[in-house]
PDB file of C-alpha atoms and ligand atoms in Angstrom:
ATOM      1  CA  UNK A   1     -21.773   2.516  -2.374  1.00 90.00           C
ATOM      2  CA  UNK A   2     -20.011   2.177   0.783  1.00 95.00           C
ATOM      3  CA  UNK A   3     -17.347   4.987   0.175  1.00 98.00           C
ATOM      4  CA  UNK A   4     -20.087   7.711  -1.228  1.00 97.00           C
ATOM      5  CA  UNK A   5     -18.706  11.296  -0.007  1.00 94.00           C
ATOM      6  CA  UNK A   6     -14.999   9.741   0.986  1.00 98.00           C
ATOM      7  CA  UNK A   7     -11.856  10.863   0.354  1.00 98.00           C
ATOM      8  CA  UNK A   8      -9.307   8.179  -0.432  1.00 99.00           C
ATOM      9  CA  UNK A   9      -5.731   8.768  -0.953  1.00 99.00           C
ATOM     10  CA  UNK A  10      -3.495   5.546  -2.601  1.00 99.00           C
ATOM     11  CA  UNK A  11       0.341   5.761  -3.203  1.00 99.00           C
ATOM     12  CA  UNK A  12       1.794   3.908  -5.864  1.00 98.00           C
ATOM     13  CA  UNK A  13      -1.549   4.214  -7.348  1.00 98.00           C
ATOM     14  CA  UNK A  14      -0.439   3.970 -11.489  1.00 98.00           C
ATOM     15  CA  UNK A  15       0.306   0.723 -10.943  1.00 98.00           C
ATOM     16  CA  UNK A  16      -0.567  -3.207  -9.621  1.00 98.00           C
ATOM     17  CA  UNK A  17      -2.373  -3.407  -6.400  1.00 98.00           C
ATOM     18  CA  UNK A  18      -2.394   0.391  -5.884  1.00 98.00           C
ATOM     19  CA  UNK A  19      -4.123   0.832  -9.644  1.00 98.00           C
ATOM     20  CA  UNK A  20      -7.312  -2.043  -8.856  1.00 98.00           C
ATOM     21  CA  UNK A  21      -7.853  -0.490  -5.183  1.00 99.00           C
ATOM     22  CA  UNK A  22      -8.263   3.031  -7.081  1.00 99.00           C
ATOM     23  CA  UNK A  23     -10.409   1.683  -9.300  1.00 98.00           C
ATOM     24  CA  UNK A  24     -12.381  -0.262  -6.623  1.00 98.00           C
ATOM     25  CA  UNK A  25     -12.899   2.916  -4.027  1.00 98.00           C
ATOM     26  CA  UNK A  26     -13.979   5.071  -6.935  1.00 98.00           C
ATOM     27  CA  UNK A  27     -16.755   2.646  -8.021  1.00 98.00           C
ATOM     28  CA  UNK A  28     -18.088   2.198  -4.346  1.00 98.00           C
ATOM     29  CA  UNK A  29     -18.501   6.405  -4.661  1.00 98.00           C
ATOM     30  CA  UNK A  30     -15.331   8.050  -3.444  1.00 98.00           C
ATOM     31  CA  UNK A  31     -13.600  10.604  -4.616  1.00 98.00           C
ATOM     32  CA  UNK A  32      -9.793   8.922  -4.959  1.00 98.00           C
ATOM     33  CA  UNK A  33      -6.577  10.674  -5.187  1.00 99.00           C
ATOM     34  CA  UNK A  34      -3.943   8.665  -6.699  1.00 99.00           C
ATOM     35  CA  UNK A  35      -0.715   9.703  -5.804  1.00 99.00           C
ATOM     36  CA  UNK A  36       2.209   7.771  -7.778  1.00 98.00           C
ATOM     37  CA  UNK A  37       5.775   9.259  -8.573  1.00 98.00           C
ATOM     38  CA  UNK A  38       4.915   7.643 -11.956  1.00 98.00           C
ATOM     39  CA  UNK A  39       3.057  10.939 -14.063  1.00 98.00           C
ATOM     40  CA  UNK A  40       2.135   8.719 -16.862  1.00 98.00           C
ATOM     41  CA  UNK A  41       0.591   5.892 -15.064  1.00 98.00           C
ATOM     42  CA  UNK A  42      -0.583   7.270 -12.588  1.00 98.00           C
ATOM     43  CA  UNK A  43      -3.066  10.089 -14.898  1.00 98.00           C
ATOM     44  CA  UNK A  44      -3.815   6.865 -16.953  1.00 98.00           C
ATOM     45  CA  UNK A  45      -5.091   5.417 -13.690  1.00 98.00           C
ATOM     46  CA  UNK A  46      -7.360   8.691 -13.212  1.00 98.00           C
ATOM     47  CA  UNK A  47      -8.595   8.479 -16.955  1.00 98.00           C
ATOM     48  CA  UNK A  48     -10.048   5.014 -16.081  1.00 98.00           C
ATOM     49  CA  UNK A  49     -11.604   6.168 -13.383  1.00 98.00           C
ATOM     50  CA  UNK A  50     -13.743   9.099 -15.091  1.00 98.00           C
ATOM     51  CA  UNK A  51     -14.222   6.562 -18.104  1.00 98.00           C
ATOM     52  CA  UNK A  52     -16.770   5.115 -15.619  1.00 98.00           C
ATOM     53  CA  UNK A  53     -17.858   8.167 -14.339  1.00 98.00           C
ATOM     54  CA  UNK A  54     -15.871   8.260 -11.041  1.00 98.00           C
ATOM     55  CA  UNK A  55     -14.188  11.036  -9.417  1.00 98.00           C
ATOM     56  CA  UNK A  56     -10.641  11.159  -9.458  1.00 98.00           C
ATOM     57  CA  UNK A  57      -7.157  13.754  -9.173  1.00 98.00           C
ATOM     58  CA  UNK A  58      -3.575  12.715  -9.730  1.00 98.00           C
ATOM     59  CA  UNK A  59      -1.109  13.908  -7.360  1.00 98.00           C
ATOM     60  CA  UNK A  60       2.712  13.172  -8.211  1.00 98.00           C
ATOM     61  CA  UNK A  61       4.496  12.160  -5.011  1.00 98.00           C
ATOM     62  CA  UNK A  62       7.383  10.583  -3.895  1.00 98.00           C
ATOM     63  CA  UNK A  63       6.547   8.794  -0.841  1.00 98.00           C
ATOM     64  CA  UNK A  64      10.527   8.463   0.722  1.00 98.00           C
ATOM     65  CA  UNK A  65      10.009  12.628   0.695  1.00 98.00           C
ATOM     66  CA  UNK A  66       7.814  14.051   3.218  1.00 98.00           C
ATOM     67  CA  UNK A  67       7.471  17.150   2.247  1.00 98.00           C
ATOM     68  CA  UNK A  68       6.219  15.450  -0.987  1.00 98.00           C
ATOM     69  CA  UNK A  69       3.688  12.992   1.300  1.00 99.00           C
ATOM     70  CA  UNK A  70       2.541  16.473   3.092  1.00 98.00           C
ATOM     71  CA  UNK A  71       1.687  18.195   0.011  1.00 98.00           C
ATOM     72  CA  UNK A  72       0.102  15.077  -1.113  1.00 98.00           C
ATOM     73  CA  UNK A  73      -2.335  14.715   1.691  1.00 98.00           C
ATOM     74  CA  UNK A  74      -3.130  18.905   1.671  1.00 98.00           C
ATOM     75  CA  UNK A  75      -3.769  18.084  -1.625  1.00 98.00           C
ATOM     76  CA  UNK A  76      -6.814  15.448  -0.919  1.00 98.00           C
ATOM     77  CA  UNK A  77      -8.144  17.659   1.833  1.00 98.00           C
ATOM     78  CA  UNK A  78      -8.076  21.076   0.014  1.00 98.00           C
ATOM     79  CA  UNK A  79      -9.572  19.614  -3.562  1.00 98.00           C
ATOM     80  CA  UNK A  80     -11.998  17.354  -1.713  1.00 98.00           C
ATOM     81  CA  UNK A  81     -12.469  18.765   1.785  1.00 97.00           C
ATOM     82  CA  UNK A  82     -11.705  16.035   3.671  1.00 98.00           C
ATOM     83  CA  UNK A  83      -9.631  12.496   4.203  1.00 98.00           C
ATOM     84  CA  UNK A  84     -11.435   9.258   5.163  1.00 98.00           C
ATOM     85  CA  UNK A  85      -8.803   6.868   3.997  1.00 99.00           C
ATOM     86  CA  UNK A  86      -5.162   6.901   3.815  1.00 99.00           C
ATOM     87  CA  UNK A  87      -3.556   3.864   1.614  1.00 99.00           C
ATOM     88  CA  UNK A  88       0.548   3.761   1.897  1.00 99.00           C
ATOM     89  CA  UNK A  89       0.912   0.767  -0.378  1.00 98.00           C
ATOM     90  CA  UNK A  90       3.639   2.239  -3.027  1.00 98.00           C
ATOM     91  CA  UNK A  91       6.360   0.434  -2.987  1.00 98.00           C
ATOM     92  CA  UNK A  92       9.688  -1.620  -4.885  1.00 98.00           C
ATOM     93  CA  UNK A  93      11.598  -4.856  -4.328  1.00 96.00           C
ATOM     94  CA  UNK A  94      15.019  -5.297  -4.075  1.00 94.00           C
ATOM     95  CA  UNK A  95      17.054  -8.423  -4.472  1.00 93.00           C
ATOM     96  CA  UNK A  96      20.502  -9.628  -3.639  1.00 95.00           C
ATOM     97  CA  UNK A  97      22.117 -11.807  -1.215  1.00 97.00           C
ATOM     98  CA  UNK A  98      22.833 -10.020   2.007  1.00 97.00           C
ATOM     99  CA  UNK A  99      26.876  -9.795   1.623  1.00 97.00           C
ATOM    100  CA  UNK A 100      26.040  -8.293  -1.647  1.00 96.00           C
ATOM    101  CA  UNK A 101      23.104  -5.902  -0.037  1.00 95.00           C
ATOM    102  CA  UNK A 102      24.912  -2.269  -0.563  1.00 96.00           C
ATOM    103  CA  UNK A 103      23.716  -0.066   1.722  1.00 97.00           C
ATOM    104  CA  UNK A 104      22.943   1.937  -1.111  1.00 97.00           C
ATOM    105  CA  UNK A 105      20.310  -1.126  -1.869  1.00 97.00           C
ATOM    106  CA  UNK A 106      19.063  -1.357   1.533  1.00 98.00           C
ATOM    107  CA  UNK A 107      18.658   2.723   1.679  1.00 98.00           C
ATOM    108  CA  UNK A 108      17.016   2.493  -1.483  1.00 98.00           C
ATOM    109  CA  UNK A 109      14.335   0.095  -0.461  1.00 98.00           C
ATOM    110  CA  UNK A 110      13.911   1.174   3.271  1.00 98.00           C
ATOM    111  CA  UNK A 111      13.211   4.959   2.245  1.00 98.00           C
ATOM    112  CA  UNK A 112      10.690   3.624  -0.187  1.00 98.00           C
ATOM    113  CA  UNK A 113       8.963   0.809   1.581  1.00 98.00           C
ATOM    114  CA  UNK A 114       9.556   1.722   5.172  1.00 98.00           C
ATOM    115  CA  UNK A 115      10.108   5.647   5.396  1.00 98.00           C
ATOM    116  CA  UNK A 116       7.214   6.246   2.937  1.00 98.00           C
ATOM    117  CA  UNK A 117       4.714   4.090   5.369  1.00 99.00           C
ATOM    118  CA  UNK A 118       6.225   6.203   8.246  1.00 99.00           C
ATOM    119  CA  UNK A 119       5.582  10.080   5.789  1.00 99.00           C
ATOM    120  CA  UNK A 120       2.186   8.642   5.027  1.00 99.00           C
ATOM    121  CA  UNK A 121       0.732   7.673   9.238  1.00 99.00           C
ATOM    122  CA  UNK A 122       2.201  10.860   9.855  1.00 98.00           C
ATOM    123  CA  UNK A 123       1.078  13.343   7.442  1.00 99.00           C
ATOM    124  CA  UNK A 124      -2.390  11.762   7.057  1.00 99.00           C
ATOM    125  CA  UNK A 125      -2.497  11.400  10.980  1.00 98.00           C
ATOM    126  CA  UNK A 126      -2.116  14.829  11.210  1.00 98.00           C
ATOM    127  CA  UNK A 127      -4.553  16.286   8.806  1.00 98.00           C
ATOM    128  CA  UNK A 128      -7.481  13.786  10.084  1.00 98.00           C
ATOM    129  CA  UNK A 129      -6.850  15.276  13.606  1.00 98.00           C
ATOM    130  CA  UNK A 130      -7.017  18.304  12.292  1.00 98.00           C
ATOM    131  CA  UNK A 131     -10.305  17.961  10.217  1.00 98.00           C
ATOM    132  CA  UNK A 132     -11.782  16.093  13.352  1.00 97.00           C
ATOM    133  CA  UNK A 133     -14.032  13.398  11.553  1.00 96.00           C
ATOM    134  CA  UNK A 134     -11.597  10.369  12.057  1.00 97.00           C
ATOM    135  CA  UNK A 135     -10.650   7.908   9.186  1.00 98.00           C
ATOM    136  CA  UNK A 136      -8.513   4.620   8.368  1.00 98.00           C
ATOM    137  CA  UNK A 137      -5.222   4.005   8.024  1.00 99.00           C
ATOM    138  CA  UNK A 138      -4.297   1.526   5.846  1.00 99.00           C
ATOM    139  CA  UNK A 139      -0.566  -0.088   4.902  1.00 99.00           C
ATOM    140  CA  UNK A 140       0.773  -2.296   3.064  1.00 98.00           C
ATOM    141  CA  UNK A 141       2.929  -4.817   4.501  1.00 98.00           C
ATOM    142  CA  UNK A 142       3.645  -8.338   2.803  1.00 98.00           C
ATOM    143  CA  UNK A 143       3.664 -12.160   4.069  1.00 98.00           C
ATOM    144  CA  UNK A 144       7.736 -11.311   3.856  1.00 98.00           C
ATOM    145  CA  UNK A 145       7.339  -8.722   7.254  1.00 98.00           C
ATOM    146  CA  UNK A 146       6.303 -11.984   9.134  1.00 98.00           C
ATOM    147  CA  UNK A 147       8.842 -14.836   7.687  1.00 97.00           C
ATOM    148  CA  UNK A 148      12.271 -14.610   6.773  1.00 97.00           C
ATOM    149  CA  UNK A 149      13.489 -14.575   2.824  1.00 96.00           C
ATOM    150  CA  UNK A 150      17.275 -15.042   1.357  1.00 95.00           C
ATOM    151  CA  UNK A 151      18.007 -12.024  -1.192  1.00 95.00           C
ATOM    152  CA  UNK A 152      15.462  -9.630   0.450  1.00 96.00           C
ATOM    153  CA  UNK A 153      17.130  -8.383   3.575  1.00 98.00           C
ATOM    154  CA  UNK A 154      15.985  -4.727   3.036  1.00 98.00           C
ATOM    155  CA  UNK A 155      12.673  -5.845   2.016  1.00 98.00           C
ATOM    156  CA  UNK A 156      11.864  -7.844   5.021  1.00 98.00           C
ATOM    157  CA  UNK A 157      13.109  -5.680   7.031  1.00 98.00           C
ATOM    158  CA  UNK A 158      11.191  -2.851   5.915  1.00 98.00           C
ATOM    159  CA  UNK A 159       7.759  -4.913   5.653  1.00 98.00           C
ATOM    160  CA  UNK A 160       8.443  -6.195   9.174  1.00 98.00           C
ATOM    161  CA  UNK A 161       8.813  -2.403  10.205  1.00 98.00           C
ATOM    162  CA  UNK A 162       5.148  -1.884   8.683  1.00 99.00           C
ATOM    163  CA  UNK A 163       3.808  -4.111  11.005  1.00 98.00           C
ATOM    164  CA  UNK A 164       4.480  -2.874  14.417  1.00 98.00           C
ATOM    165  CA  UNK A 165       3.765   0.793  12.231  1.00 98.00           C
ATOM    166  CA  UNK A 166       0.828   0.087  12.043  1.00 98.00           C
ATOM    167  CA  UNK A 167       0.360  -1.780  15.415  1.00 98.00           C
ATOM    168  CA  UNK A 168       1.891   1.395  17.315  1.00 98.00           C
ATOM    169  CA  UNK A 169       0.264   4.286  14.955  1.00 98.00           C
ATOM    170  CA  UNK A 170      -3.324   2.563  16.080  1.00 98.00           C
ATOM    171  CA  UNK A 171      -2.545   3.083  19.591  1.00 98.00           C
ATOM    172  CA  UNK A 172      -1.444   6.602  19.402  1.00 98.00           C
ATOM    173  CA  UNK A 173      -3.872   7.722  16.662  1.00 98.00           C
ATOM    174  CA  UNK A 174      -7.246   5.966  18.418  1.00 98.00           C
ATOM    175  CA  UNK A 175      -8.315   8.873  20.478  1.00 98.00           C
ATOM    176  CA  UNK A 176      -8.420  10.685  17.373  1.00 98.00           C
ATOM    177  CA  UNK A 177     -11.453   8.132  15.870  1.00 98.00           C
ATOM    178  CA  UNK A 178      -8.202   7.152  13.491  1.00 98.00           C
ATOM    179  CA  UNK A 179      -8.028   3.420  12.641  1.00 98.00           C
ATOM    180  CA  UNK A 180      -4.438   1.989  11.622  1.00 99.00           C
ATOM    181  CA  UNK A 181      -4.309  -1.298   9.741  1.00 98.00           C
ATOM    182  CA  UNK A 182      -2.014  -3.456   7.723  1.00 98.00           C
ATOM    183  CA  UNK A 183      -2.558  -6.219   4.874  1.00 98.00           C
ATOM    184  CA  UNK A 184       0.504  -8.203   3.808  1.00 98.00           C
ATOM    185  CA  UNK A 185      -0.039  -9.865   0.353  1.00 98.00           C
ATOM    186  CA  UNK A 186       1.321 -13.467  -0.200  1.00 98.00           C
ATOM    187  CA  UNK A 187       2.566 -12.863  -3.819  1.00 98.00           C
ATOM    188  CA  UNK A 188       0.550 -11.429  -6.557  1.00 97.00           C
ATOM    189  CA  UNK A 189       0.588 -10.965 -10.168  1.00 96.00           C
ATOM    190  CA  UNK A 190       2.081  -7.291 -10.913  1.00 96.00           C
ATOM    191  CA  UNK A 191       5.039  -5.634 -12.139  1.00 94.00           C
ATOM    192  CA  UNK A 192       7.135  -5.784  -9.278  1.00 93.00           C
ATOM    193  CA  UNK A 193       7.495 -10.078  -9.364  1.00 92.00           C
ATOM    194  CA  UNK A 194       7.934  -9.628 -13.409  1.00 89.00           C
ATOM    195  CA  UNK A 195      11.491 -10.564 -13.089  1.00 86.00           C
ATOM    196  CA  UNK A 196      10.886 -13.790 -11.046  1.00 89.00           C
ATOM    197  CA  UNK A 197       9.402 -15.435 -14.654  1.00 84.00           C
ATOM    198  CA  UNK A 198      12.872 -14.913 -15.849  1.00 84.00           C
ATOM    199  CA  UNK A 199      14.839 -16.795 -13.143  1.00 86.00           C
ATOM    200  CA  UNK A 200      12.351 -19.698 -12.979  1.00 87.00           C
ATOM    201  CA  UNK A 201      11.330 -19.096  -9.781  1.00 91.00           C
ATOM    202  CA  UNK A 202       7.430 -18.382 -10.558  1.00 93.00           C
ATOM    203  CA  UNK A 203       6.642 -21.914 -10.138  1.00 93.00           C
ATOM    204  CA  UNK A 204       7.962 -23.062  -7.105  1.00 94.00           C
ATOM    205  CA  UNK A 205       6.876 -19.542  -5.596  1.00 95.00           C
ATOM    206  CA  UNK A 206       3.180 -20.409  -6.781  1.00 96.00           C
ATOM    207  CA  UNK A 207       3.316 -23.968  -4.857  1.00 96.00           C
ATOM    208  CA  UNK A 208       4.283 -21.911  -1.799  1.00 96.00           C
ATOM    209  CA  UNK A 209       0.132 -20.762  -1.813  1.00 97.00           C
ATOM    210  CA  UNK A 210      -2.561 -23.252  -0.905  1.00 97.00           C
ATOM    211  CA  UNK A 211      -3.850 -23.021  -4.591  1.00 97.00           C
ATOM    212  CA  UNK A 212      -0.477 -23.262  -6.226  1.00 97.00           C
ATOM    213  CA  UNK A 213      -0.907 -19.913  -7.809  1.00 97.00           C
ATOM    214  CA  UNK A 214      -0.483 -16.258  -7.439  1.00 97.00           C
ATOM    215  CA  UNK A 215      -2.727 -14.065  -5.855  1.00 98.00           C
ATOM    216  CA  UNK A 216      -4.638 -10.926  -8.007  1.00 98.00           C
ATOM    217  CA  UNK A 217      -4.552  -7.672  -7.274  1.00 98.00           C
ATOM    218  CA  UNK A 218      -8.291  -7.586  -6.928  1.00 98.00           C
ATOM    219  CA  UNK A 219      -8.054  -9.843  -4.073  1.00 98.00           C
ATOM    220  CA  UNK A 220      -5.696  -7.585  -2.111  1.00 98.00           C
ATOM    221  CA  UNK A 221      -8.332  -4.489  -3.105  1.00 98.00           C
ATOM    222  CA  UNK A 222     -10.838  -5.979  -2.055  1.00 98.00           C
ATOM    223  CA  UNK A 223      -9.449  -6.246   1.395  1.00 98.00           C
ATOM    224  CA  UNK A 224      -8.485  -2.790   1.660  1.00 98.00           C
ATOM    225  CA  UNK A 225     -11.900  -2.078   0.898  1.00 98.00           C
ATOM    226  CA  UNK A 226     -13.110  -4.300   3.790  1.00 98.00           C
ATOM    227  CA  UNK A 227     -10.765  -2.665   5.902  1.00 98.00           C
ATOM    228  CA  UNK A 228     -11.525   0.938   5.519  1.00 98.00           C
ATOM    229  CA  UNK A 229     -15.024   0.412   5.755  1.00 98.00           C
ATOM    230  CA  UNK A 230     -17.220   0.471   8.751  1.00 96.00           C
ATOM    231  CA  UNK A 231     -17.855  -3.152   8.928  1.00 98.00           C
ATOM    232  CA  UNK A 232     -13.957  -3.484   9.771  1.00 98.00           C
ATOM    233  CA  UNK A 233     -14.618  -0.856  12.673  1.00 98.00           C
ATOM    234  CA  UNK A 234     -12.916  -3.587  15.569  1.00 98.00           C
ATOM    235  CA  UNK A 235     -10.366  -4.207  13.450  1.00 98.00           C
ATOM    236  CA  UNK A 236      -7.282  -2.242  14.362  1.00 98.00           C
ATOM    237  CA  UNK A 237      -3.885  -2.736  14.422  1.00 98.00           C
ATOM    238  CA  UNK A 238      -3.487  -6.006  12.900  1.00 98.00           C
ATOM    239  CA  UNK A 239      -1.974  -6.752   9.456  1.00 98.00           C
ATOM    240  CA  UNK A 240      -4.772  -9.151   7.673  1.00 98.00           C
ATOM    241  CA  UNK A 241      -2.652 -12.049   5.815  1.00 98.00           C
ATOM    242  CA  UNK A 242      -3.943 -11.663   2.145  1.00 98.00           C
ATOM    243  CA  UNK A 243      -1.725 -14.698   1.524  1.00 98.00           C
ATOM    244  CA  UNK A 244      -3.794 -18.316   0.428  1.00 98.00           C
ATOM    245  CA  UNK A 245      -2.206 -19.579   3.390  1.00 98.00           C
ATOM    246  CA  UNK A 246       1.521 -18.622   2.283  1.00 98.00           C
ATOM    247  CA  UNK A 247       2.236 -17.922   5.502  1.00 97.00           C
ATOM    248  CA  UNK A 248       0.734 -20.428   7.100  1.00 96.00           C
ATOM    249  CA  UNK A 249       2.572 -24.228   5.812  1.00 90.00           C
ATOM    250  CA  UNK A 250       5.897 -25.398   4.983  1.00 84.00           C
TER     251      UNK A 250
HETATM  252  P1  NAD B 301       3.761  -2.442  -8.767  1.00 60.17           P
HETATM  253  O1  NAD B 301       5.191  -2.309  -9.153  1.00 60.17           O
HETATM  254  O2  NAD B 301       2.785  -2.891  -9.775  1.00 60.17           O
HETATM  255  O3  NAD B 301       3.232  -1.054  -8.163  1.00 60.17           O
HETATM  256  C1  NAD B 301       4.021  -0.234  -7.337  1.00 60.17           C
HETATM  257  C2  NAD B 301       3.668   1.206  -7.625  1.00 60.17           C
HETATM  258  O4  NAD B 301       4.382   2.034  -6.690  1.00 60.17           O
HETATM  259  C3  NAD B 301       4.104   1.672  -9.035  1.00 60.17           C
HETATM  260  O5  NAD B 301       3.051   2.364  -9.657  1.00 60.17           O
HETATM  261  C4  NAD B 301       5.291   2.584  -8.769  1.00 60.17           C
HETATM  262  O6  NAD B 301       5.438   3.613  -9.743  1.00 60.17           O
HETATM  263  C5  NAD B 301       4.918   3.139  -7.393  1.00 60.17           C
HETATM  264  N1  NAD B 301       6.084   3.655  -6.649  1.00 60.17           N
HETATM  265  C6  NAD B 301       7.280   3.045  -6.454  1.00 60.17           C
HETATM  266  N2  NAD B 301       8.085   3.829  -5.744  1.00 60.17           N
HETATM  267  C7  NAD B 301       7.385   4.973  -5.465  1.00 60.17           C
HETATM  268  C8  NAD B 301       7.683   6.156  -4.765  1.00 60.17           C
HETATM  269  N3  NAD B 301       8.896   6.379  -4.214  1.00 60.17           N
HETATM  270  N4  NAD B 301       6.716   7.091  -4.649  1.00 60.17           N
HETATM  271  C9  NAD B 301       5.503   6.904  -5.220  1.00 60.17           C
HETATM  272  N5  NAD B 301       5.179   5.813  -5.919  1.00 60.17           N
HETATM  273  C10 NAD B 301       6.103   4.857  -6.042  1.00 60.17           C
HETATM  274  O7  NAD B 301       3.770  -3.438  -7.525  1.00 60.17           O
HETATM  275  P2  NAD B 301       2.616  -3.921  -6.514  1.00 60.17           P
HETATM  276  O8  NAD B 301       2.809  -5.368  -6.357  1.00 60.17           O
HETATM  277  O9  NAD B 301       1.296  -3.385  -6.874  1.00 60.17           O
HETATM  278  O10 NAD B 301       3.139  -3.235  -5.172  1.00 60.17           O
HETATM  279  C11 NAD B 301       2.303  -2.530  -4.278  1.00 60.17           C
HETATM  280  C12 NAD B 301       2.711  -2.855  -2.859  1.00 60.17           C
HETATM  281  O11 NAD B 301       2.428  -4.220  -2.602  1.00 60.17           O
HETATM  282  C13 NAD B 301       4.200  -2.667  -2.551  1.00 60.17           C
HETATM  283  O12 NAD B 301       4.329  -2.068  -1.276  1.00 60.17           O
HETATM  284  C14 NAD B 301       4.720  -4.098  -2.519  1.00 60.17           C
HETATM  285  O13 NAD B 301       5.866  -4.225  -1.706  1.00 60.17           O
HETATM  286  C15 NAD B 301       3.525  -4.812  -1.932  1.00 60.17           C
HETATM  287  N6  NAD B 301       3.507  -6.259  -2.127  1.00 60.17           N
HETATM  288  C16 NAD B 301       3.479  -6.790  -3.367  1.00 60.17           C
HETATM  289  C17 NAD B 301       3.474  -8.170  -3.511  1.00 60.17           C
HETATM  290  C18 NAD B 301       3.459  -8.825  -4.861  1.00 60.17           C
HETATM  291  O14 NAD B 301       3.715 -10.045  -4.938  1.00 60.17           O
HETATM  292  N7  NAD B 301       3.155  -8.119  -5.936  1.00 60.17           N
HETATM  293  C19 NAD B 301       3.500  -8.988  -2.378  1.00 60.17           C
HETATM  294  C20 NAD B 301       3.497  -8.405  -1.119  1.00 60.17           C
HETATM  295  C21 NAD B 301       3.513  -7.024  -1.011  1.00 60.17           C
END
């Protein structure tokens, strides 16, 4: 039970990657708030948690609004009494060519994927400091913050932005006992790559990964879980490719 007595926050939490590291911290002991701006999925997350006996709250946020990220994390420390972990990992895609990238689109995605990162280092920052006992950071980024995509200019621009986040937060938030980390997924079976069945593009996307499939969402919790324990302890600053090598071949 490496998380007995932790707090854990995770945003986007109802759903995907967010859902199976909920799941995950709550059976290694801690008490999890998942935080989603989806009611239903998100409490449905929760009622699999106590199913198993875990400990668990729901918190509706919306992470591109910080008052609703502050609220959030007062919310972990004043049910719980304290924050150990941190997760910003909600999150939505957004495709179109870049001449056909509205702003609208790229505000859409950037206050979601990039703003809400930015809400979440800084409210949680901020209430660790203030409780005193230290804790981890953790974001998530994506194999697309490190290589360029067509379609996805908001996207990569926003998961590129998570990177140095977390690279800068780590430096500032260190003399606090405050770890900042980031894990950038190659591409993984959940909702948010439904569509790419559709278009025929699964496939070739799958070949792209040194097995020639997607990844699972319990691979990608499984690393957070690494990372926010104390076995990760020199690990800080980096984004950890979660990526079977995506990232790594052409
Ligand atoms: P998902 O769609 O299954 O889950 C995303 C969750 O975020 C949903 O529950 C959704 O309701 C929630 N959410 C969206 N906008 C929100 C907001 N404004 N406030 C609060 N919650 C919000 O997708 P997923 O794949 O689990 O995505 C999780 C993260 O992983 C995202 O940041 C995504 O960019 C990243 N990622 C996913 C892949 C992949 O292939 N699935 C690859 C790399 C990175």
């Amino acid at each position: 039970m490496r998380f007995d007595n932790k707090v854990a926050i995770i945003t986007g939490g109802g759903s995907g990657i967010g859902r199976e590291t909920c799941l995950k911290f709550a059976q290694e002991g801690a008490k999890v708030v998942v935080a989603d701006y989806n009611e239903a999925t998100g409490q449905e997350t929760v009622d699999m948690i106590k199913a198993f006996g875990g400990e668990a709250s729901f918190k509706r946020a919306d992470v591109g609004d910080f008052e609703q990220v502050e609220s959030l994390v007062n919310f972990a420390s004043a049910t719980y009494g304290r924050l150990d972990v941190m997760f910003n990992n909600a999150g939505i895609g957004a495709t179109a060519p870049l001449l056909q990238h509205s702003p609208e689109m790229y505000h859409k995605v950037t206050r979601i994927n990039q703003d809400g990162v930015y809400y979440g280092i800084l409210a949680a920052g901020r209430k660790m400091q203030e409780l005193g006992h230290g804790g981890t950071i953790i974001n998530t980024a994506s194999v697309m913050g490190f290589l360029a995509s067509s379609n996805i200019f908001g996207y990569n621009v926003a998961k590129a932005a998570v990177v140095m986040m977390s690279q800068v937060a780590a430096l500032e938030l260190a003399p606090y006992h405050i770890r900042v980390v980031g894990v950038a997924p190659g591409f993984v079976h959940t909702n948010i790559v439904k569509g790419l069945k559709d278009r025929g593009m699964e496939d070739p996307i799958a070949q792209k990964h040194m097995h020639g499939e997607f990844l699972n969402s319990e691979q990608i919790a499984d690393t957070v879980l690494f990372l926010a324990s104390d076995a990760a302890s020199g690990i800080n600053g980096s984004t950890i490719k979660v990526d079977d090598g995506y990232a790594s071949f052409k």
